[in-house]
Amino acid sequence: MSTVDYNRWTGKIAIRRLTTSQAWLYSVLVVLSSATVYGFLVLDTKGVGLIDAATRTIEYFGLMFGSPRGVPSHFGVFNDSTAALFLASFNLVLQTLSLAFLSTLLGGVIALVLGLFGAKNLTGPRTSNAIKGLMALIRAVPTVLWVLIFAIGAGLGAVAAVIGMSFHTIGYLLKAYSESFEEIDEGVIEALRASGASWLHIVSQAVLPSSITQILSWTFLRFEINFAVAVAMGAAAGAGGIGYNMFISAGYFFDIREIGFITYQILVIAILLEVVATRLKKRYRLAS
Amino acid sequence: MALLDVRKLTKSYGETQALSDVSFQISKGEFVSVIGPSGSGKTTLIRCVNRLIEPSAGEIVFDGKEMTALRGPELRRERARIGMIFQHYNLVYRLTVIENVLHGRLGYKGAIKGVFSMYDEQEKRHALEILELLGLGELVYRRCDMLSGGQKQRVGIARALVQNPRIILCDEPISSLDPSSARIIMDYLLKIRTEMGITMVVNLHQIDVARKYSSRILGFNKGTLVFDGPSDQLSQQKIYEIYGAEAGELIND
């Protein structure tokens, strides 16, 4: 008969044991949260009390979105006509939309051509992996950085913004396009090959017709993203459009109500684009 | 002279031999069924003929041309003379019936004309005639995803016929169809053989169908040709050899 040693279980009994990775995770969390708390404690508030700051924040938000108003002269309008003001600001929104449209078009065309070579079933795995790897690298760098990189050559402005945004668009759309191409039934390609069709014939007669709806909805999705980026680029890269005016209102005129006015305009366009993109996405059941 | 002369054809994937040392000849106008269990090399065999699969060794002489030596445009030209029909039809479902049928002409087209679907009037007329012949005259402008299985397969046959092929290779043409559609398809294949004189090589899983329609049967087991003779000479003993003893019960009915 074996004897059981109950004396091993001494002291307080734990019902859990930490694994090494859990131990690391918890210590990192503890360090980060104490650093955050410490940060708040030593924050330089310039003598503004918490309650005072909170009420003012709420007040400003109320001003911004409760009573938005554009100053006509900030939009280059020198009379009191509301219609002229809206026309001028809508013109700026159109400029931003154009930036987004142009970079989506340029990026889309290049991505479509390169995407054919990026699809495993249309080239070999080697070419496909090389192209996809390169594109992953391009995607990994944020759009803003690409714009600033191209600003070295083109100078800050619309040209650098469009080139930089197109560049990131190529990386994004190429992945989407080539994956759509790869989803095509291998048998269709085989059938056309068997009848003596060339590579160009197969691409134009089978691959593109089968994936055209997916290509269109991915492109629109990217257009929506590019619009948001174009607003930011107006401010960050001086690319013009409504984003630049927002930057001026915020940083130069300190006009909180005008920021509200511009934000509402951007919001309307963004919601419209979002609705269309969601519908397209649902219709063709795209994986995100 | 034989239309198709296969000599010592071998195809191996690493260690496994999909086909080993297969030799046979097919004359013009024959209706040949190829039977054998799954994985016996039927599919590999017919794909080697039009080089969708590269043979490892051996020769395939089609209509006097050595297929294994062909490259690029020359290969395309010979493939255009060989029709092919598939189990899963392999149509572009977003396109119409006539567009799919005209894909059979791409092998004869240059880059620009093929890419922009610039087909001659004569080609289009030919395609319509074939569609009428196959009973698809009412469905010319129907999108292919709206068709039934049997109709899809008839579009597949039309696409092969519009090539003006000397031979048609069929890879299990009726395996995805219900019995009555399967019968219609087999009847059309037989009709094409007798009325147009186009040679047929058909991979089949159904022995009774092979017996009924073909003039000659090739039986494969594990990549080797174990039976080659007129369909009435396919004895029960030979069927055991092709399918292995364990399949006996399946095929006795």
Coordinates of C-alpha atoms in Angstrom, one line a residue:
Chain A
M1 CA 0.0 0.0 0.0
S2 CA 1.3 3.4 -0.9
T3 CA 1.3 6.2 1.5
V4 CA 0.0 9.6 0.5
D5 CA 2.0 12.6 1.6
Y6 CA -0.6 15.3 2.5
N7 CA 2.1 17.5 3.9
R8 CA 3.0 18.7 0.4
W9 CA 0.0 21.0 0.5
T10 CA 1.1 23.6 3.1
G11 CA 0.2 27.2 3.5
K12 CA -2.5 29.0 1.6
I13 CA -3.9 26.9 -1.3
A14 CA -3.9 28.4 -4.7
I15 CA -6.3 27.2 -7.3
R16 CA -4.5 28.7 -10.3
R17 CA -0.9 28.7 -11.6
L18 CA 0.5 31.4 -13.8
T19 CA 2.2 30.3 -17.0
T20 CA 5.3 32.2 -18.0
S21 CA 3.5 34.1 -20.7
Q22 CA 0.7 35.1 -18.4
A23 CA 3.2 36.3 -15.8
W24 CA 4.8 38.5 -18.4
L25 CA 1.4 39.8 -19.6
Y26 CA 0.3 40.7 -16.1
S27 CA 3.6 42.5 -15.2
V28 CA 3.5 44.5 -18.5
L29 CA -0.1 45.5 -17.7
V30 CA 0.8 46.5 -14.2
V31 CA 3.7 48.6 -15.3
L32 CA 1.7 50.4 -18.1
S33 CA -1.2 51.1 -15.8
S34 CA 0.9 52.6 -13.1
A35 CA 2.8 54.7 -15.7
T36 CA -0.6 56.0 -16.9
V37 CA -1.8 56.9 -13.4
Y38 CA 1.6 58.6 -12.7
G39 CA 1.2 60.5 -15.9
F40 CA -2.1 61.9 -14.9
L41 CA -0.9 62.8 -11.5
V42 CA 2.0 64.9 -12.8
L43 CA 0.1 66.4 -15.8
D44 CA 0.7 70.1 -16.3
T45 CA -2.9 71.5 -16.3
K46 CA -1.7 75.2 -16.3
G47 CA -3.8 75.8 -13.3
V48 CA -7.2 74.9 -14.9
G49 CA -9.3 72.8 -12.5
L50 CA -10.9 69.6 -13.6
I51 CA -14.5 70.8 -13.3
D52 CA -13.7 74.1 -15.1
A53 CA -12.0 72.2 -17.9
A54 CA -14.9 69.7 -18.2
T55 CA -17.6 72.3 -18.4
R56 CA -15.6 74.3 -21.0
T57 CA -15.1 71.2 -23.1
I58 CA -18.8 70.5 -23.1
E59 CA -19.5 74.1 -23.9
Y60 CA -17.1 74.2 -26.9
F61 CA -18.5 70.9 -28.3
G62 CA -21.9 72.5 -27.9
L63 CA -20.8 75.5 -29.8
M64 CA -19.1 73.4 -32.5
F65 CA -22.0 71.1 -33.3
G66 CA -24.9 73.1 -31.9
S67 CA -24.4 76.4 -33.7
P68 CA -22.1 75.7 -36.7
R69 CA -21.4 78.8 -38.9
G70 CA -19.0 79.5 -41.6
V71 CA -17.3 82.9 -42.0
P72 CA -17.7 83.8 -45.7
S73 CA -14.4 85.6 -46.0
H74 CA -12.6 82.4 -44.9
F75 CA -14.0 80.7 -48.0
G76 CA -13.2 83.6 -50.3
V77 CA -16.8 85.0 -50.3
F78 CA -17.2 88.7 -49.7
N79 CA -20.9 89.1 -49.4
D80 CA -23.6 87.9 -47.0
S81 CA -25.3 85.4 -49.3
T82 CA -25.7 82.0 -47.6
A83 CA -25.9 80.3 -51.0
A84 CA -22.6 81.7 -52.1
L85 CA -21.0 80.5 -48.8
F86 CA -22.4 77.0 -49.2
L87 CA -21.3 77.0 -52.9
A88 CA -17.8 78.0 -52.1
S89 CA -17.4 75.4 -49.3
F90 CA -19.0 72.7 -51.4
N91 CA -16.5 73.6 -54.1
L92 CA -13.8 72.8 -51.5
V93 CA -15.4 69.5 -50.7
L94 CA -15.4 68.7 -54.4
Q95 CA -11.7 69.4 -54.5
T96 CA -11.2 66.8 -51.7
L97 CA -13.4 64.3 -53.5
S98 CA -11.3 64.9 -56.7
L99 CA -8.1 64.2 -54.8
A100 CA -9.7 60.9 -53.6
F101 CA -11.0 60.1 -57.1
L102 CA -7.8 60.7 -58.9
S103 CA -5.7 58.7 -56.5
T104 CA -8.2 55.8 -56.6
L105 CA -8.3 55.8 -60.4
L106 CA -4.5 55.9 -60.8
G107 CA -3.9 53.3 -58.1
G108 CA -6.7 51.1 -59.3
V109 CA -5.5 51.0 -62.9
I110 CA -2.0 50.1 -61.9
A111 CA -3.2 47.6 -59.3
L112 CA -5.4 45.9 -61.9
V113 CA -2.5 45.3 -64.2
L114 CA -0.1 44.2 -61.5
G115 CA -2.9 42.2 -59.7
L116 CA -3.0 39.9 -62.7
F117 CA 0.6 39.0 -62.1
G118 CA 0.0 38.8 -58.4
A119 CA -2.6 36.1 -58.7
K120 CA -1.1 32.6 -58.2
N121 CA -3.4 31.0 -60.7
L122 CA -2.4 33.4 -63.5
T123 CA 1.3 33.4 -63.0
G124 CA 3.5 31.2 -60.9
P125 CA 3.8 31.1 -57.1
R126 CA 7.2 32.8 -57.4
T127 CA 6.1 36.0 -59.3
S128 CA 2.9 36.1 -57.2
N129 CA 4.8 36.0 -53.9
A130 CA 7.3 38.5 -55.0
I131 CA 4.6 41.0 -56.0
K132 CA 2.5 40.4 -52.9
G133 CA 5.5 40.7 -50.6
L134 CA 6.4 44.1 -52.2
M135 CA 2.8 45.3 -51.8
A136 CA 2.7 44.2 -48.2
L137 CA 5.7 46.4 -47.6
I138 CA 4.0 49.3 -49.3
R139 CA 0.8 48.8 -47.2
A140 CA 2.8 48.6 -44.0
V141 CA 3.9 52.3 -44.4
P142 CA 1.0 54.6 -43.7
T143 CA -0.4 56.8 -46.4
V144 CA 0.7 60.0 -44.7
L145 CA 4.3 58.8 -44.8
W146 CA 4.2 58.0 -48.5
V147 CA 2.8 61.5 -49.1
L148 CA 5.6 63.1 -47.1
I149 CA 8.2 60.9 -48.9
F150 CA 6.9 62.0 -52.3
A151 CA 6.8 65.6 -51.1
I152 CA 10.6 65.5 -51.2
G153 CA 10.4 65.4 -55.0
A154 CA 7.1 67.1 -55.7
G155 CA 7.0 69.6 -52.8
L156 CA 4.1 69.7 -50.3
G157 CA 0.8 70.0 -52.1
A158 CA -1.8 68.2 -54.2
V159 CA 0.8 66.4 -56.5
A160 CA 2.6 64.7 -53.6
A161 CA -0.7 63.9 -52.0
V162 CA -2.1 62.2 -55.1
I163 CA 1.1 60.3 -55.8
G164 CA 1.4 59.1 -52.1
M165 CA -2.2 58.2 -51.9
S166 CA -2.1 56.3 -55.2
F167 CA 0.9 54.4 -54.0
H168 CA -0.8 53.1 -50.9
T169 CA -4.0 52.5 -52.9
I170 CA -1.9 50.2 -55.3
G171 CA -0.8 48.1 -52.3
Y172 CA -4.3 47.8 -50.9
L173 CA -6.2 47.2 -54.1
L174 CA -3.6 44.8 -55.6
K175 CA -4.2 42.5 -52.6
A176 CA -7.9 42.7 -53.0
Y177 CA -7.9 42.2 -56.8
S178 CA -5.4 39.3 -56.9
E179 CA -7.4 37.5 -54.2
S180 CA -10.6 38.0 -56.3
F181 CA -8.7 36.5 -59.3
E182 CA -7.5 33.6 -57.3
E183 CA -11.1 32.8 -56.2
I184 CA -12.0 32.0 -59.8
D185 CA -12.9 28.5 -60.7
E186 CA -9.7 26.8 -61.9
G187 CA -11.7 24.8 -64.3
V188 CA -12.8 27.8 -66.4
I189 CA -9.1 28.7 -67.0
E190 CA -8.4 25.1 -67.8
A191 CA -11.2 25.0 -70.3
L192 CA -10.0 28.0 -72.2
R193 CA -6.4 26.8 -72.1
A194 CA -7.6 23.5 -73.6
S195 CA -9.2 25.2 -76.5
G196 CA -6.0 27.0 -77.4
A197 CA -6.7 30.4 -75.9
S198 CA -3.7 32.6 -75.0
W199 CA -3.0 34.2 -71.6
L200 CA -4.5 37.5 -72.7
H201 CA -7.6 35.8 -74.0
I202 CA -8.1 33.9 -70.7
V203 CA -7.7 37.1 -68.7
S204 CA -10.1 39.2 -70.8
Q205 CA -12.7 36.5 -71.5
A206 CA -12.8 34.6 -68.3
V207 CA -11.0 36.2 -65.4
L208 CA -12.2 39.8 -65.7
P209 CA -15.8 39.0 -66.5
S210 CA -16.0 36.6 -63.5
S211 CA -14.5 39.1 -61.0
I212 CA -15.7 42.5 -62.3
T213 CA -18.3 43.1 -59.6
Q214 CA -15.8 42.3 -56.9
I215 CA -13.3 44.6 -58.5
L216 CA -15.8 47.4 -58.6
S217 CA -16.9 47.1 -55.0
W218 CA -13.3 46.9 -53.7
T219 CA -12.5 50.0 -55.7
F220 CA -15.4 51.9 -54.3
L221 CA -14.4 50.8 -50.8
R222 CA -11.0 52.2 -51.4
F223 CA -12.5 55.5 -52.7
E224 CA -14.3 55.9 -49.5
I225 CA -11.1 55.4 -47.5
N226 CA -9.2 57.8 -49.9
F227 CA -11.8 60.5 -49.2
A228 CA -11.1 60.4 -45.5
V229 CA -7.4 60.4 -46.2
A230 CA -7.7 63.3 -48.6
V231 CA -9.4 65.4 -45.9
A232 CA -6.4 64.7 -43.6
M233 CA -3.9 65.4 -46.5
G234 CA -5.5 68.8 -47.1
A235 CA -4.2 69.7 -43.6
A236 CA -1.1 67.6 -43.2
A237 CA 0.4 68.0 -46.7
G238 CA -1.3 71.2 -47.8
A239 CA -3.1 69.4 -50.6
G240 CA -6.0 71.9 -50.5
G241 CA -9.6 71.1 -50.4
I242 CA -11.9 71.2 -47.4
G243 CA -9.2 69.6 -45.1
Y244 CA -6.9 72.6 -45.6
N245 CA -9.7 75.1 -44.7
M246 CA -10.4 73.1 -41.6
F247 CA -6.8 73.3 -40.6
I248 CA -6.8 77.0 -41.1
S249 CA -10.0 77.5 -39.0
A250 CA -8.6 75.4 -36.2
G251 CA -5.0 76.6 -36.1
Y252 CA -5.2 80.2 -37.5
F253 CA -8.7 81.6 -36.8
F254 CA -9.5 79.4 -33.8
D255 CA -13.1 79.5 -35.0
I256 CA -14.8 76.6 -33.2
R257 CA -18.2 77.1 -34.9
E258 CA -16.6 77.0 -38.4
I259 CA -15.0 73.7 -37.6
G260 CA -18.5 72.4 -36.8
F261 CA -19.7 73.8 -40.1
I262 CA -17.0 72.0 -42.0
T263 CA -17.3 68.8 -40.0
Y264 CA -21.0 68.5 -40.9
Q265 CA -20.2 68.8 -44.6
I266 CA -17.5 66.1 -44.5
L267 CA -19.9 63.9 -42.4
V268 CA -22.6 64.1 -45.0
I269 CA -20.3 63.0 -47.8
A270 CA -18.7 60.3 -45.6
I271 CA -22.1 58.8 -44.6
L272 CA -23.2 58.8 -48.2
L273 CA -20.1 56.9 -49.3
E274 CA -20.4 54.6 -46.4
V275 CA -23.9 53.7 -47.2
V276 CA -23.1 52.9 -50.9
A277 CA -20.0 50.9 -49.9
T278 CA -21.9 48.8 -47.4
R279 CA -24.6 48.1 -49.9
L280 CA -22.0 47.0 -52.5
K281 CA -20.2 44.9 -49.9
K282 CA -23.4 43.2 -48.8
R283 CA -24.4 42.5 -52.3
Y284 CA -21.2 40.8 -53.3
R285 CA -20.4 39.4 -49.8
L286 CA -16.9 40.6 -49.7
A287 CA -14.5 39.4 -47.0
S288 CA -13.1 42.4 -45.3
Chain B
M1 CA -2.8 6.0 -90.0
A2 CA -4.1 6.4 -86.5
L3 CA -5.5 9.8 -85.5
L4 CA -4.1 9.5 -82.0
D5 CA -1.0 7.4 -81.3
V6 CA 0.1 7.2 -77.7
R7 CA 3.4 5.5 -77.2
K8 CA 4.9 4.4 -73.8
L9 CA 3.2 7.4 -72.0
T10 CA 4.4 7.8 -68.4
K11 CA 3.5 10.4 -65.9
S12 CA 4.8 10.4 -62.4
Y13 CA 4.2 12.7 -59.5
G14 CA 7.3 12.2 -57.3
E15 CA 7.1 8.6 -56.1
T16 CA 3.6 7.9 -57.4
Q17 CA 3.0 6.8 -61.0
A18 CA -0.2 8.2 -62.4
L19 CA 0.4 6.5 -65.7
S20 CA 3.0 3.9 -66.5
D21 CA 4.1 2.8 -70.0
V22 CA 0.7 3.3 -71.6
S23 CA 0.4 2.6 -75.4
F24 CA -2.6 2.5 -77.7
Q25 CA -3.9 3.9 -81.0
I26 CA -7.2 5.5 -81.8
S27 CA -8.4 5.7 -85.4
K28 CA -10.6 8.4 -86.9
G29 CA -14.3 8.0 -86.0
E30 CA -13.9 5.7 -83.0
F31 CA -16.0 6.2 -79.9
V32 CA -13.7 5.1 -77.1
S33 CA -14.6 4.9 -73.4
V34 CA -11.9 5.0 -70.8
I35 CA -12.9 3.3 -67.5
G36 CA -11.3 2.6 -64.2
P37 CA -11.6 3.4 -60.5
S38 CA -10.9 6.9 -59.2
G39 CA -7.1 7.6 -59.2
S40 CA -6.5 5.0 -62.0
G41 CA -5.1 7.7 -64.3
K42 CA -8.1 8.4 -66.6
T43 CA -8.0 12.1 -66.0
T44 CA -4.3 12.3 -66.3
L45 CA -4.4 10.4 -69.6
I46 CA -6.8 12.7 -71.4
R47 CA -5.1 15.9 -70.0
C48 CA -1.7 14.6 -71.3
V49 CA -3.2 14.5 -74.9
N50 CA -3.7 18.3 -75.0
R51 CA -0.8 18.9 -72.7
L52 CA -2.9 20.4 -69.8
I53 CA -0.6 18.0 -67.9
E54 CA 3.0 17.5 -69.0
P55 CA 3.9 13.9 -69.6
S56 CA 7.0 12.6 -67.9
A57 CA 8.0 10.3 -70.7
G58 CA 6.6 8.8 -73.9
E59 CA 5.2 10.2 -77.1
I60 CA 1.7 11.4 -78.1
V61 CA 1.3 11.7 -81.9
F62 CA -2.0 13.5 -82.8
D63 CA -2.9 13.7 -86.5
G64 CA 0.8 13.3 -87.4
K65 CA 2.1 15.9 -85.0
E66 CA 4.2 15.1 -82.0
M67 CA 2.4 16.9 -79.2
T68 CA 5.1 16.6 -76.5
A69 CA 7.5 18.7 -78.6
L70 CA 5.1 21.7 -79.2
R71 CA 5.6 25.1 -77.7
G72 CA 3.7 28.4 -77.5
P73 CA 1.7 29.3 -80.6
E74 CA 2.2 25.9 -82.2
L75 CA 0.7 24.2 -79.1
R76 CA -2.2 26.6 -79.1
R77 CA -2.9 25.8 -82.8
E78 CA -3.0 22.0 -82.1
R79 CA -5.1 22.5 -78.9
A80 CA -7.6 24.4 -81.1
R81 CA -8.1 21.1 -83.1
I82 CA -8.9 19.2 -79.9
G83 CA -12.2 19.8 -78.2
M84 CA -12.7 19.1 -74.5
I85 CA -15.8 18.6 -72.3
F86 CA -15.6 18.7 -68.5
Q87 CA -17.5 17.2 -65.6
H88 CA -18.2 20.6 -64.0
Y89 CA -18.9 22.3 -67.4
N90 CA -16.3 25.0 -66.7
L91 CA -18.3 27.9 -68.2
V92 CA -17.9 31.6 -67.4
Y93 CA -21.2 31.9 -65.6
R94 CA -21.5 35.6 -65.8
L95 CA -21.5 35.5 -69.6
T96 CA -24.2 34.5 -72.0
V97 CA -24.5 31.1 -73.8
I98 CA -23.3 32.5 -77.1
E99 CA -20.3 34.2 -75.5
N100 CA -19.3 31.0 -73.9
V101 CA -19.7 29.0 -77.1
L102 CA -17.6 31.5 -79.0
H103 CA -14.7 31.0 -76.5
G104 CA -14.1 27.9 -78.5
R105 CA -12.8 30.1 -81.3
L106 CA -10.2 31.8 -79.2
G107 CA -7.6 29.3 -80.2
Y108 CA -7.8 30.6 -83.8
K109 CA -7.7 34.3 -82.8
G110 CA -5.0 36.9 -82.5
A111 CA -4.5 38.8 -79.3
I112 CA -6.6 41.9 -80.1
K113 CA -9.5 40.1 -81.8
G114 CA -9.7 37.6 -78.9
V115 CA -9.5 40.2 -76.1
F116 CA -12.2 42.4 -77.6
S117 CA -14.5 39.5 -78.7
M118 CA -14.3 40.4 -82.4
Y119 CA -15.7 37.3 -84.0
D120 CA -16.4 36.9 -87.7
E121 CA -20.1 36.7 -88.9
Q122 CA -19.3 33.2 -90.2
E123 CA -18.1 32.1 -86.7
K124 CA -21.2 33.5 -85.0
R125 CA -23.5 31.8 -87.6
H126 CA -21.7 28.5 -87.0
A127 CA -22.1 28.9 -83.3
L128 CA -25.9 29.6 -83.7
E129 CA -26.2 26.5 -86.0
I130 CA -24.6 24.3 -83.4
L131 CA -26.8 25.7 -80.6
E132 CA -29.9 25.0 -82.7
L133 CA -28.6 21.5 -83.3
L134 CA -28.2 21.0 -79.5
G135 CA -31.7 22.4 -78.8
L136 CA -30.4 25.6 -77.2
G137 CA -31.7 27.9 -79.9
E138 CA -34.1 29.7 -77.4
L139 CA -31.3 30.3 -74.8
V140 CA -28.7 32.0 -76.9
Y141 CA -28.7 35.2 -74.8
R142 CA -29.4 33.6 -71.5
R143 CA -26.7 34.0 -68.8
C144 CA -25.1 30.7 -68.1
D145 CA -25.8 30.7 -64.3
M146 CA -29.5 30.6 -65.2
L147 CA -29.2 27.2 -67.0
S148 CA -29.8 23.7 -65.7
G149 CA -26.9 21.1 -65.4
G150 CA -27.9 19.4 -68.6
Q151 CA -28.1 22.7 -70.5
K152 CA -24.7 23.8 -69.1
Q153 CA -23.2 20.6 -70.4
R154 CA -24.7 21.2 -73.9
V155 CA -23.2 24.6 -73.9
G156 CA -19.9 22.9 -73.1
I157 CA -20.4 20.6 -76.0
A158 CA -21.2 23.5 -78.3
R159 CA -18.0 25.3 -77.2
A160 CA -16.0 22.2 -78.2
L161 CA -17.8 21.8 -81.5
V162 CA -17.3 25.4 -82.6
Q163 CA -13.6 24.6 -82.6
N164 CA -14.1 22.3 -85.6
P165 CA -12.2 19.7 -83.6
R166 CA -10.8 16.4 -85.0
I167 CA -11.2 14.8 -81.7
I168 CA -13.3 15.5 -78.5
L169 CA -12.0 14.5 -75.1
C170 CA -14.7 14.2 -72.5
D171 CA -13.7 14.1 -68.8
E172 CA -16.6 12.4 -67.0
P173 CA -19.2 14.4 -68.9
I174 CA -22.2 12.9 -67.1
S175 CA -21.0 12.5 -63.5
S176 CA -22.7 15.6 -62.2
L177 CA -26.0 15.0 -64.1
D178 CA -29.2 13.3 -63.3
P179 CA -30.0 10.1 -65.2
S180 CA -32.3 11.7 -67.9
S181 CA -29.9 14.6 -68.6
A182 CA -27.0 12.1 -68.7
R183 CA -28.8 10.1 -71.3
I184 CA -29.5 13.2 -73.4
I185 CA -25.8 14.2 -73.2
M186 CA -24.6 10.7 -74.2
D187 CA -27.0 10.6 -77.1
Y188 CA -25.7 13.9 -78.4
L189 CA -22.1 12.7 -78.1
L190 CA -23.0 9.6 -80.1
K191 CA -24.8 11.7 -82.7
I192 CA -21.7 13.9 -83.1
R193 CA -19.6 10.8 -83.6
T194 CA -21.9 9.3 -86.2
E195 CA -23.1 12.4 -88.0
M196 CA -20.0 14.6 -87.9
G197 CA -17.5 11.8 -87.8
I198 CA -15.6 13.4 -84.9
T199 CA -13.6 10.9 -82.8
M200 CA -14.7 10.7 -79.1
V201 CA -12.6 9.7 -76.1
V202 CA -14.8 9.6 -73.0
N203 CA -13.8 9.1 -69.4
L204 CA -16.7 7.3 -67.7
H205 CA -17.5 5.9 -64.3
Q206 CA -20.6 4.0 -65.5
I207 CA -19.7 0.7 -67.1
D208 CA -23.2 0.1 -68.5
V209 CA -23.0 3.5 -70.2
A210 CA -19.6 2.7 -71.6
R211 CA -20.8 -0.6 -73.0
K212 CA -23.9 0.9 -74.5
Y213 CA -22.4 3.8 -76.3
S214 CA -18.8 3.0 -77.2
S215 CA -17.2 0.9 -79.9
R216 CA -14.2 0.3 -77.8
I217 CA -13.2 0.4 -74.2
L218 CA -9.9 1.1 -72.5
G219 CA -9.7 -0.1 -68.9
F220 CA -7.2 1.4 -66.4
N221 CA -6.0 0.2 -63.0
K222 CA -3.4 2.1 -61.0
G223 CA -2.0 3.8 -64.1
T224 CA -1.7 0.7 -66.3
L225 CA -3.7 -0.2 -69.3
V226 CA -5.3 -3.6 -68.3
F227 CA -8.0 -3.8 -71.0
D228 CA -8.1 -2.6 -74.6
G229 CA -10.8 -4.1 -76.8
P230 CA -14.3 -3.9 -78.4
S231 CA -16.9 -3.1 -75.7
D232 CA -18.7 -6.5 -76.1
Q233 CA -15.5 -8.3 -75.1
L234 CA -15.4 -6.6 -71.7
S235 CA -16.1 -9.7 -69.6
Q236 CA -17.0 -9.9 -65.9
Q237 CA -13.5 -11.2 -65.3
K238 CA -11.9 -8.1 -66.9
I239 CA -14.1 -5.8 -64.9
Y240 CA -12.8 -7.5 -61.7
E241 CA -9.2 -6.9 -63.0
I242 CA -10.0 -3.2 -63.7
Y243 CA -11.9 -2.3 -60.5
G244 CA -10.4 -4.9 -58.1
A245 CA -12.3 -7.7 -56.4
E246 CA -13.9 -5.4 -53.7
A247 CA -15.8 -3.5 -56.3
G248 CA -17.6 -6.7 -57.5
E249 CA -20.8 -6.1 -55.6
L250 CA -21.1 -2.5 -56.9
I251 CA -21.1 -3.4 -60.5
N252 CA -23.2 -6.6 -60.5
D253 CA -26.5 -4.9 -60.7

